[in-house]
XYZ file of N, CA and C in Angstrom:
669
model
N -2.883 -19.101 -29.124
C -3.394 -18.931 -27.549
C -4.605 -17.924 -27.760
N -5.524 -18.103 -26.432
C -6.383 -17.007 -26.365
C -5.860 -15.600 -26.047
N -6.002 -14.648 -26.657
C -5.580 -13.254 -26.328
C -6.721 -12.431 -25.619
N -6.436 -11.801 -24.423
C -7.505 -10.830 -23.802
C -6.633 -9.726 -23.273
N -7.375 -8.727 -23.038
C -6.937 -7.400 -22.248
C -7.792 -6.952 -21.273
N -7.256 -6.201 -20.171
C -8.149 -5.912 -19.204
C -9.352 -4.967 -19.318
N -10.296 -5.129 -18.792
C -11.560 -4.156 -18.937
C -11.133 -2.954 -18.282
N -11.561 -1.905 -18.676
C -11.378 -0.537 -17.960
C -11.562 -0.684 -16.534
N -10.754 -0.037 -15.561
C -10.944 -0.198 -14.380
C -12.312 0.295 -13.800
N -12.879 1.428 -14.476
C -13.963 1.765 -14.007
C -15.332 0.828 -14.151
N -14.942 0.127 -15.131
C -16.322 -1.004 -15.579
C -16.044 -2.022 -14.371
N -15.085 -2.519 -14.071
C -14.857 -3.593 -13.015
C -15.253 -3.076 -11.601
N -14.885 -1.717 -11.340
C -15.484 -1.141 -10.165
C -17.035 -1.280 -10.077
N -17.609 -0.766 -11.420
C -19.149 -0.878 -11.254
C -19.769 -1.968 -11.144
N -18.900 -3.290 -11.745
C -19.417 -4.500 -11.412
C -19.429 -5.028 -9.899
N -18.242 -4.360 -9.232
C -18.245 -4.876 -7.802
C -18.879 -3.788 -6.912
N -19.977 -3.110 -7.153
C -20.626 -2.303 -6.527
C -21.446 -3.215 -5.311
N -21.316 -2.599 -4.085
C -22.083 -3.502 -3.163
C -21.277 -4.797 -2.413
N -20.058 -4.988 -3.043
C -19.215 -6.246 -2.850
C -18.350 -5.607 -1.632
N -18.266 -6.499 -0.631
C -17.336 -6.029 0.118
C -16.065 -6.917 0.492
N -16.280 -8.265 0.048
C -15.121 -9.186 -0.261
C -14.847 -9.783 -1.444
N -14.029 -9.743 -2.080
C -13.753 -10.301 -3.634
C -12.829 -11.321 -3.771
N -12.979 -12.289 -4.259
C -11.893 -13.403 -4.750
C -11.208 -12.933 -6.140
N -10.125 -12.347 -6.398
C -9.544 -12.071 -7.432
C -8.691 -13.244 -7.981
N -9.155 -13.889 -8.969
C -8.617 -15.118 -9.510
C -7.973 -14.858 -10.986
N -6.806 -15.198 -10.830
C -5.878 -15.384 -12.267
C -5.678 -16.779 -13.033
N -5.179 -16.681 -14.056
C -5.045 -17.957 -14.710
C -3.706 -17.958 -15.302
N -2.961 -19.028 -15.067
C -1.465 -19.203 -15.747
C -1.218 -19.740 -17.168
N -2.528 -19.820 -17.739
C -2.673 -20.195 -19.029
C -2.233 -19.150 -20.154
N -3.102 -18.993 -21.093
C -2.911 -18.039 -22.134
C -2.854 -16.529 -21.531
N -3.903 -16.081 -20.769
C -4.027 -14.733 -20.429
C -2.783 -14.235 -19.698
N -1.984 -15.360 -19.188
C -0.895 -14.964 -18.485
C 0.368 -14.734 -19.380
N 0.262 -15.395 -20.546
C 1.402 -14.976 -21.555
C 1.168 -13.882 -22.208
N -0.277 -13.378 -22.251
C -0.241 -11.899 -22.906
C -0.313 -11.107 -22.039
N 0.049 -11.330 -20.676
C 0.219 -10.201 -19.596
C -1.042 -9.643 -19.272
N -2.181 -10.424 -19.064
C -3.528 -9.965 -18.829
C -4.117 -10.562 -17.530
N -3.714 -11.708 -17.259
C -4.220 -12.255 -16.149
C -3.536 -13.359 -15.198
N -2.206 -13.135 -15.217
C -1.498 -13.994 -14.451
C -1.214 -13.337 -13.026
N -0.318 -14.131 -12.392
C -0.289 -13.688 -10.781
C 0.200 -12.200 -10.687
N 1.000 -11.795 -11.541
C 1.270 -10.430 -11.110
C 0.058 -9.434 -11.520
N -0.513 -9.562 -12.575
C -1.654 -8.826 -12.977
C -2.725 -9.262 -11.666
N -2.836 -10.074 -11.176
C -3.950 -10.515 -10.200
C -3.586 -9.235 -8.874
N -2.286 -9.471 -8.650
C -1.758 -8.520 -7.458
C -1.972 -7.005 -7.722
N -1.547 -6.646 -9.066
C -1.735 -5.489 -9.248
C -3.183 -4.558 -9.300
N -4.165 -5.816 -9.756
C -5.489 -5.263 -9.960
C -5.952 -5.241 -8.669
N -5.827 -6.190 -7.727
C -6.487 -6.326 -6.415
C -5.948 -5.116 -5.616
N -4.700 -4.644 -5.598
C -4.240 -3.627 -4.963
C -4.981 -2.159 -5.371
N -5.057 -2.255 -6.876
C -5.727 -1.005 -7.145
C -7.083 -0.718 -6.872
N -7.764 -1.922 -6.758
C -9.223 -1.892 -6.378
C -9.598 -1.495 -5.042
N -8.608 -1.959 -4.141
C -8.563 -1.481 -2.784
C -8.292 -0.120 -2.707
N -7.218 0.300 -3.290
C -7.011 1.682 -3.178
C -8.223 2.644 -3.759
N -8.607 2.269 -4.895
C -9.818 3.009 -5.764
C -11.054 2.931 -4.594
N -11.108 2.155 -4.045
C -12.607 1.890 -3.295
C -12.499 2.752 -1.947
N -11.013 2.866 -1.469
C -10.827 3.708 -0.089
C -10.984 4.969 -0.482
N -10.386 5.310 -1.837
C -10.532 6.805 -1.901
C -11.871 7.144 -2.363
N -12.985 6.149 -2.421
C -14.533 6.291 -2.655
C -15.056 6.528 -1.201
N -14.038 6.233 -0.060
C -14.881 6.299 1.123
C -15.377 4.765 1.400
N -15.047 3.966 0.604
C -15.476 2.381 0.988
C -14.347 1.649 1.069
N -14.485 0.438 1.575
C -13.480 -0.340 1.863
C -13.672 -1.748 1.085
N -12.780 -2.220 0.770
C -12.801 -3.878 -0.185
C -11.691 -4.766 0.475
N -12.108 -5.987 0.574
C -11.258 -6.819 1.083
C -10.907 -7.915 -0.038
N -9.789 -7.949 -0.569
C -9.575 -9.087 -1.503
C -8.657 -10.056 -1.264
N -9.124 -11.384 -1.644
C -8.263 -12.709 -1.767
C -7.945 -12.839 -2.883
N -6.612 -13.143 -3.014
C -6.018 -13.364 -4.299
C -5.496 -14.606 -4.488
N -5.649 -15.285 -5.657
C -5.302 -16.686 -6.135
C -5.239 -16.942 -7.465
N -4.026 -17.618 -7.826
C -3.855 -17.746 -9.346
C -3.783 -19.287 -9.740
N -4.647 -19.708 -10.615
C -4.576 -21.133 -10.865
C -3.829 -21.461 -11.943
N -3.542 -22.824 -12.229
C -2.567 -23.015 -13.366
C -3.513 -22.959 -14.607
N -4.946 -23.339 -14.539
C -5.743 -23.062 -15.550
C -7.198 -22.840 -15.132
N -7.877 -21.789 -15.585
C -9.311 -21.852 -15.044
C -10.450 -22.547 -15.964
N -10.020 -23.241 -16.624
C -10.742 -24.107 -17.622
C -10.597 -25.567 -17.388
N -10.124 -25.872 -16.307
C -9.866 -27.389 -15.994
C -10.197 -27.706 -14.373
N -11.190 -28.635 -14.200
C -11.796 -28.837 -12.810
C -10.773 -29.339 -11.862
N -9.658 -30.020 -12.684
C -8.617 -30.555 -11.840
C -8.020 -29.257 -10.712
N -8.074 -27.966 -11.282
C -7.220 -27.077 -10.763
C -8.522 -25.769 -10.069
N -9.618 -25.907 -10.676
C -10.547 -24.814 -10.143
C -11.160 -25.327 -8.809
N -11.331 -26.502 -8.479
C -11.748 -27.046 -7.443
C -11.041 -26.582 -6.053
N -9.855 -25.962 -6.242
C -8.699 -25.534 -5.484
C -9.463 -24.363 -4.585
N -10.268 -23.598 -5.420
C -11.077 -22.366 -4.915
C -12.106 -22.758 -4.040
N -12.716 -23.892 -3.832
C -13.897 -24.221 -3.075
C -13.333 -23.826 -1.595
N -12.140 -24.069 -1.295
C -11.817 -23.631 0.131
C -11.702 -22.069 0.552
N -11.694 -21.153 -0.426
C -11.525 -20.033 -0.451
C -12.935 -19.014 -0.476
N -13.799 -19.928 -0.670
C -15.237 -19.170 -1.017
C -16.129 -18.537 0.311
N -15.520 -18.941 1.580
C -16.368 -18.605 2.574
C -16.381 -17.015 2.802
N -17.381 -16.323 2.886
C -17.432 -15.118 3.049
C -17.117 -14.306 1.922
N -16.908 -14.905 0.555
C -16.758 -14.144 -0.457
C -18.063 -13.565 -1.071
N -18.231 -12.534 -1.609
C -19.350 -11.870 -2.197
C -19.249 -12.212 -3.747
N -18.095 -12.221 -4.084
C -17.932 -12.508 -5.496
C -16.540 -12.878 -6.038
N -16.573 -13.646 -7.191
C -15.349 -13.969 -7.944
C -14.798 -13.122 -8.979
N -13.896 -12.523 -8.848
C -13.381 -11.519 -10.113
C -12.464 -12.248 -10.861
N -13.020 -12.723 -11.946
C -11.914 -13.797 -12.828
C -10.957 -13.000 -13.981
N -9.803 -13.303 -13.791
C -9.013 -12.760 -15.017
C -8.432 -13.850 -15.753
N -9.576 -14.434 -16.398
C -9.343 -15.350 -17.454
C -10.049 -15.275 -18.745
N -10.109 -15.931 -19.657
C -10.835 -15.511 -20.899
C -12.270 -16.033 -20.491
N -13.166 -15.757 -21.528
C -14.738 -16.108 -21.115
C -14.747 -17.551 -20.947
N -13.913 -18.489 -21.390
C -14.261 -19.825 -21.223
C -14.094 -20.298 -19.739
N -12.886 -19.564 -19.175
C -12.744 -19.526 -17.806
C -13.678 -19.084 -16.795
N -14.182 -17.624 -17.278
C -15.345 -17.300 -16.634
C -16.470 -18.113 -16.232
N -16.943 -18.712 -17.620
C -18.087 -19.470 -17.547
C -17.990 -20.788 -17.005
N -16.600 -21.455 -17.064
C -16.449 -22.422 -16.198
C -16.635 -22.611 -14.646
N -15.984 -21.266 -14.278
C -16.201 -20.922 -12.506
C -17.781 -20.923 -12.335
N -18.289 -20.240 -13.224
C -19.854 -20.044 -12.943
C -20.298 -21.648 -12.658
N -20.192 -22.592 -13.712
C -20.635 -23.955 -13.574
C -20.073 -24.598 -12.520
N -18.911 -24.435 -12.263
C -18.356 -25.116 -11.049
C -18.988 -24.870 -9.663
N -19.399 -23.503 -9.517
C -19.698 -22.647 -8.362
C -20.914 -21.822 -8.487
N -22.227 -22.613 -8.824
C -23.211 -21.921 -9.227
C -23.838 -20.991 -8.389
N -23.473 -21.308 -6.834
C -24.010 -20.242 -5.969
C -23.386 -19.106 -5.894
N -22.466 -18.858 -6.418
C -21.289 -17.642 -6.430
C -21.311 -16.865 -7.506
N -21.325 -15.438 -7.351
C -21.454 -14.412 -8.217
C -20.022 -14.385 -8.907
N -20.136 -14.285 -10.242
C -18.682 -14.448 -10.997
C -18.718 -13.371 -11.826
N -17.720 -12.389 -12.252
C -17.675 -11.480 -12.966
C -16.319 -11.346 -13.709
N -16.252 -10.982 -15.005
C -14.826 -10.843 -15.584
C -14.122 -9.574 -15.593
N -12.748 -9.865 -15.466
C -11.906 -8.779 -15.468
C -11.407 -8.359 -16.601
N -11.529 -9.177 -17.652
C -10.947 -9.224 -18.945
C -12.000 -9.041 -20.124
N -11.185 -8.541 -21.297
C -12.062 -8.802 -22.532
C -11.639 -9.740 -23.465
N -12.146 -11.021 -23.557
C -11.414 -11.890 -24.407
C -11.378 -11.501 -25.892
N -10.439 -11.340 -26.564
C -10.077 -10.945 -28.008
C -10.531 -11.708 -29.244
N -9.452 -12.601 -29.204
C -9.078 -13.824 -30.249
C -7.990 -14.726 -30.051
N -7.981 -15.612 -30.923
C -7.027 -16.766 -30.648
C -5.816 -16.247 -31.651
N -4.683 -15.965 -31.302
C -3.731 -15.494 -31.969
C -2.227 -15.940 -31.576
N -1.481 -15.210 -31.939
C 0.077 -15.586 -31.593
C 0.941 -14.462 -31.427
N 2.108 -14.526 -30.659
C 2.923 -13.418 -30.368
C 3.699 -13.149 -31.501
N 3.647 -11.788 -31.871
C 4.375 -11.501 -32.991
C 5.556 -10.771 -32.442
N 5.576 -10.027 -31.413
C 6.738 -9.471 -30.695
C 6.514 -8.993 -29.295
N 7.149 -8.638 -28.498
C 6.921 -8.593 -27.113
C 5.855 -7.501 -26.969
N 4.587 -7.746 -26.338
C 3.672 -6.889 -26.175
C 2.850 -6.850 -27.475
N 2.817 -7.568 -28.531
C 2.122 -7.476 -29.916
C 1.470 -8.838 -30.205
N 0.253 -8.874 -30.086
C -0.519 -10.449 -30.460
C -1.253 -10.166 -31.725
N -1.305 -11.303 -32.797
C -2.340 -11.061 -33.712
C -2.950 -12.101 -34.134
N -4.341 -11.877 -34.236
C -5.235 -12.875 -34.674
C -4.722 -13.895 -35.865
N -4.746 -15.087 -35.501
C -4.292 -16.163 -36.472
C -5.223 -17.279 -36.876
N -6.152 -17.488 -35.918
C -7.142 -18.543 -36.170
C -8.616 -18.240 -35.980
N -9.467 -18.599 -36.810
C -11.100 -18.221 -36.536
C -11.659 -19.234 -35.610
N -11.149 -20.252 -35.175
C -11.940 -21.319 -34.793
C -13.172 -21.978 -35.513
N -12.882 -21.882 -36.610
C -14.008 -22.225 -37.494
C -14.456 -23.875 -37.606
N -13.579 -24.978 -37.097
C -14.130 -26.106 -36.846
C -13.574 -26.797 -38.224
N -13.294 -26.485 -39.197
C -13.001 -27.019 -40.407
C -11.786 -26.433 -41.164
N -10.747 -26.781 -40.827
C -9.363 -26.154 -41.028
C -9.079 -26.326 -42.667
N -8.842 -25.353 -43.390
C -8.404 -25.517 -44.853
C -7.083 -25.206 -45.123
N -5.917 -25.036 -44.030
C -4.669 -24.351 -44.173
C -4.003 -25.442 -45.092
N -4.148 -26.706 -45.286
C -3.627 -27.619 -46.100
C -3.460 -27.095 -47.608
N -4.775 -26.656 -48.127
C -4.852 -25.954 -49.485
C -4.417 -24.656 -49.724
N -4.061 -24.094 -48.459
C -3.785 -22.568 -48.622
C -2.270 -22.396 -48.375
N -1.518 -23.098 -47.980
C -0.154 -22.991 -47.777
C 0.076 -22.595 -46.277
N -0.881 -22.907 -45.154
C -0.661 -22.499 -44.077
C -1.273 -21.211 -43.554
N -1.467 -20.478 -44.578
C -2.176 -18.965 -44.582
C -3.980 -19.397 -44.464
N -4.365 -18.791 -43.347
C -5.794 -18.835 -43.012
C -6.656 -17.814 -43.727
N -7.388 -18.283 -44.973
C -8.049 -17.224 -45.295
C -9.512 -16.876 -44.750
N -9.954 -17.757 -43.806
C -10.802 -17.365 -42.862
C -10.827 -16.191 -42.126
N -9.683 -16.008 -41.409
C -9.283 -15.001 -40.527
C -8.490 -13.744 -41.125
N -7.527 -14.269 -42.057
C -6.622 -13.360 -42.566
C -7.222 -12.628 -43.662
N -8.076 -13.274 -44.380
C -8.794 -12.260 -45.236
C -10.118 -11.593 -44.583
N -10.111 -10.213 -44.951
C -11.107 -9.571 -44.406
C -12.514 -10.000 -44.761
N -12.442 -10.454 -45.758
C -13.837 -11.045 -46.259
C -14.306 -12.667 -46.051
N -13.107 -13.268 -45.714
C -13.068 -14.809 -45.520
C -13.412 -15.405 -46.528
N -12.618 -15.109 -47.799
C -12.894 -15.681 -49.287
C -12.087 -16.824 -49.176
N -12.382 -17.858 -49.844
C -12.047 -19.280 -49.805
C -11.417 -19.572 -51.232
N -11.932 -18.865 -52.219
C -11.305 -19.141 -53.782
C -10.501 -18.091 -54.082
N -9.776 -17.491 -53.656
C -8.956 -16.344 -54.169
C -9.407 -14.876 -53.983
N -8.842 -13.747 -54.295
C -8.910 -12.466 -53.729
C -10.391 -11.954 -54.343
N -10.809 -10.817 -53.812
C -11.828 -10.123 -54.528
C -11.229 -9.282 -55.353
N -12.328 -8.602 -56.182
C -11.688 -7.535 -57.178
C -11.240 -6.284 -56.474
N -11.461 -6.058 -55.233
C -10.879 -4.701 -54.705
C -9.512 -4.585 -54.143
N -8.593 -5.713 -54.112
C -7.490 -5.697 -53.550
C -6.538 -5.168 -54.875
N -5.541 -4.193 -54.457
C -4.853 -3.580 -55.854
C -3.193 -3.658 -55.201
N -2.601 -4.043 -56.128
C -0.915 -4.387 -55.587
C -0.738 -4.863 -54.564
N -1.727 -5.973 -54.453
C -1.361 -7.090 -53.409
C -1.701 -6.404 -52.022
N -2.652 -5.414 -51.916
C -2.970 -4.796 -50.622
C -4.750 -5.047 -50.513
N -4.828 -4.972 -49.135
C -6.604 -5.247 -49.167
C -7.113 -4.014 -49.046
N -8.251 -4.095 -49.552
C -9.204 -2.768 -49.808
C -9.801 -2.548 -48.480
N -9.839 -3.259 -47.658
C -10.302 -3.162 -46.163
C -9.631 -2.694 -45.240
N -8.530 -3.422 -44.770
C -7.596 -2.877 -43.846
C -6.142 -2.714 -44.895
N -5.504 -1.714 -44.257
C -4.337 -1.389 -44.835
C -3.216 -2.501 -44.692
N -3.297 -3.639 -45.054
C -2.162 -4.576 -44.895
C -2.381 -5.502 -46.074
N -1.195 -6.365 -46.298
C -1.319 -7.335 -47.441
C -2.310 -8.123 -47.411
N -2.906 -8.246 -48.674
C -4.197 -9.075 -49.009
C -3.656 -10.516 -48.518
N -4.561 -11.163 -47.787
C -4.357 -12.570 -47.466
C -3.863 -13.550 -48.566
N -4.661 -13.286 -49.843
C -4.602 -14.197 -50.892
C -3.344 -13.814 -51.750
N -2.721 -12.724 -51.461
C -1.490 -12.318 -51.962
C -0.368 -13.118 -51.055
N -0.551 -13.222 -49.814
C 0.408 -13.967 -49.025
C 0.343 -15.528 -49.348
N -0.935 -15.887 -49.627
C -1.235 -17.455 -50.154
C -0.376 -17.650 -51.533
N -0.939 -16.969 -52.359
C -0.151 -16.992 -53.597
C 1.272 -16.856 -53.704
N 1.910 -16.092 -52.791
C 3.427 -16.079 -52.754
C 4.051 -17.280 -52.238
N 3.247 -17.703 -51.100
C 3.807 -18.802 -50.586
C 3.859 -20.213 -51.218
N 2.541 -20.361 -51.814
C 2.562 -21.440 -52.803
C 3.246 -21.378 -54.133
N 3.604 -20.073 -54.488
C 4.424 -20.039 -55.795
C 6.098 -20.428 -55.223
N 6.406 -19.988 -53.944
C 7.473 -20.285 -53.481
C 8.031 -21.870 -53.245
N 6.707 -22.348 -52.995
C 6.903 -23.768 -52.839
C 6.420 -24.675 -53.933
N 6.248 -23.826 -55.272
C 5.876 -24.771 -56.340
C 4.658 -25.618 -56.024
N 3.873 -25.236 -55.511
C 2.529 -25.833 -55.313
C 0.947 -25.135 -55.637
N 1.537 -24.044 -56.708
C 0.311 -23.157 -57.430
C -0.814 -24.064 -57.631
N -0.518 -25.335 -58.075
C -1.735 -26.137 -58.932
C -2.920 -26.395 -57.681
N -2.318 -26.341 -56.457
C -3.538 -26.772 -55.484
C -4.575 -25.518 -55.433
N -4.023 -24.316 -55.751
C -5.228 -23.327 -55.995
C -6.124 -23.585 -56.951
N -5.904 -24.369 -57.956
C -6.879 -24.704 -59.058
C -7.934 -25.209 -58.559
N -8.173 -26.083 -57.481
C -9.292 -26.642 -56.997
C -10.159 -25.704 -56.275
N -11.264 -25.663 -56.754
C -12.350 -24.671 -56.048
C -12.825 -25.330 -54.809
N -12.606 -24.579 -53.660
C -13.312 -24.951 -52.477
C -14.981 -24.996 -52.415
N -15.395 -25.882 -51.926
C -16.971 -25.997 -51.837
C -17.623 -24.903 -50.723
N -18.861 -24.700 -50.616
C -19.291 -23.972 -49.601
C -18.975 -24.346 -48.428
N -18.565 -23.638 -47.599
C -17.857 -24.019 -46.023
C -19.431 -24.233 -45.244
N -19.127 -25.342 -44.521
C -20.116 -25.706 -43.470
C -19.703 -24.837 -42.087
N -20.564 -23.770 -42.045
C -20.496 -23.008 -40.789
C -21.013 -23.400 -39.640
N -21.758 -24.585 -39.744
C -22.383 -24.839 -38.542
C -21.308 -25.542 -37.660
N -20.081 -25.807 -38.273
C -19.069 -26.372 -37.338
C -18.312 -25.213 -36.769
N -18.619 -24.039 -37.025
C -17.957 -22.893 -36.414
C -18.769 -22.520 -35.089
N -18.367 -21.483 -34.562
C -18.921 -20.824 -33.573
C -20.354 -20.304 -33.929
N -20.692 -20.044 -35.197
C -21.922 -19.639 -35.474
C -23.046 -20.705 -35.566
N -22.546 -21.821 -35.447
C -23.671 -22.586 -35.316
C -23.996 -23.296 -33.799
N -23.534 -22.412 -32.904
C -23.866 -22.667 -31.548
C -22.763 -23.219 -30.969
N -22.828 -23.534 -29.370
C -21.749 -23.848 -28.664
C -21.086 -25.309 -29.096
N -19.847 -25.386 -29.359
C -19.535 -26.615 -29.647
C -18.582 -27.467 -28.551
N -18.787 -28.750 -29.056
C -18.194 -29.737 -27.931
C -17.387 -30.747 -28.704
N -15.960 -31.266 -28.332
C -15.208 -32.158 -28.710
C -15.198 -33.234 -27.782
N -15.172 -34.384 -28.220
C -14.817 -35.713 -27.264
C -14.157 -36.898 -27.810
N -12.938 -36.977 -27.101
C -11.904 -37.778 -27.426
C -12.461 -39.274 -26.570
N -12.749 -40.235 -27.339
C -13.295 -41.221 -26.626
C -12.067 -42.360 -26.124
N -10.992 -42.053 -26.703
C -9.665 -42.789 -26.381
C -8.983 -42.404 -24.990
N -9.600 -41.092 -24.434
C -8.955 -40.651 -23.397
C -10.102 -40.225 -22.338
N -11.565 -40.339 -22.827
C -12.667 -40.139 -21.927
C -12.745 -41.202 -20.911
N -13.167 -40.527 -19.706
C -13.320 -41.580 -18.428
C -14.760 -41.852 -18.343
N -15.224 -42.965 -18.638
C -16.695 -42.877 -18.302
C -17.059 -43.279 -16.846
N -18.038 -42.755 -16.249
C -18.486 -42.870 -14.977
C -20.022 -42.701 -15.060
């Protein structure tokens, strides 16, 4: 899932300077799971902004809405009827959701309330860790399901660097990703897969190659 966290309140207040009526929009997807952008967070942020503005001698009217997803036109269009008199949409979604609102409502000013961090997993309540680098060319089949692109500090594809010592990474104080890969492959009796040298990675398939697009012709509706 996409993991995000709230921007500092002062930064949000700064982006809302001059605004008198704001539509605060949450997302029931990933950011709701990581306790950053769900219905509860929308209510808390809207209330806090109103109180802060009042303390500053200014008033702020807020309208609250939480969509099932902010990255899907089926749900986003629900906001159209709430835009009258709105100076700004404050989005509690990942960067994808914010940009999607911009594209759907080009005449409305849209600003983010969250910082999008990474694609990760819930390790324990309140703790999320990055697990996927969204590289577009998955190599997990040859590394036992441990991603060297994101788990290795140097994104090495053919074994550890010379700096790892006793199974520990020299860059970050945690276990070397390639040690994790070796241990897993050894336990599963598949070490021979590591003898195959991975070729140069096609980074044009990753986010470094510019905006990406995926089309499923079997479900696409031609119009």
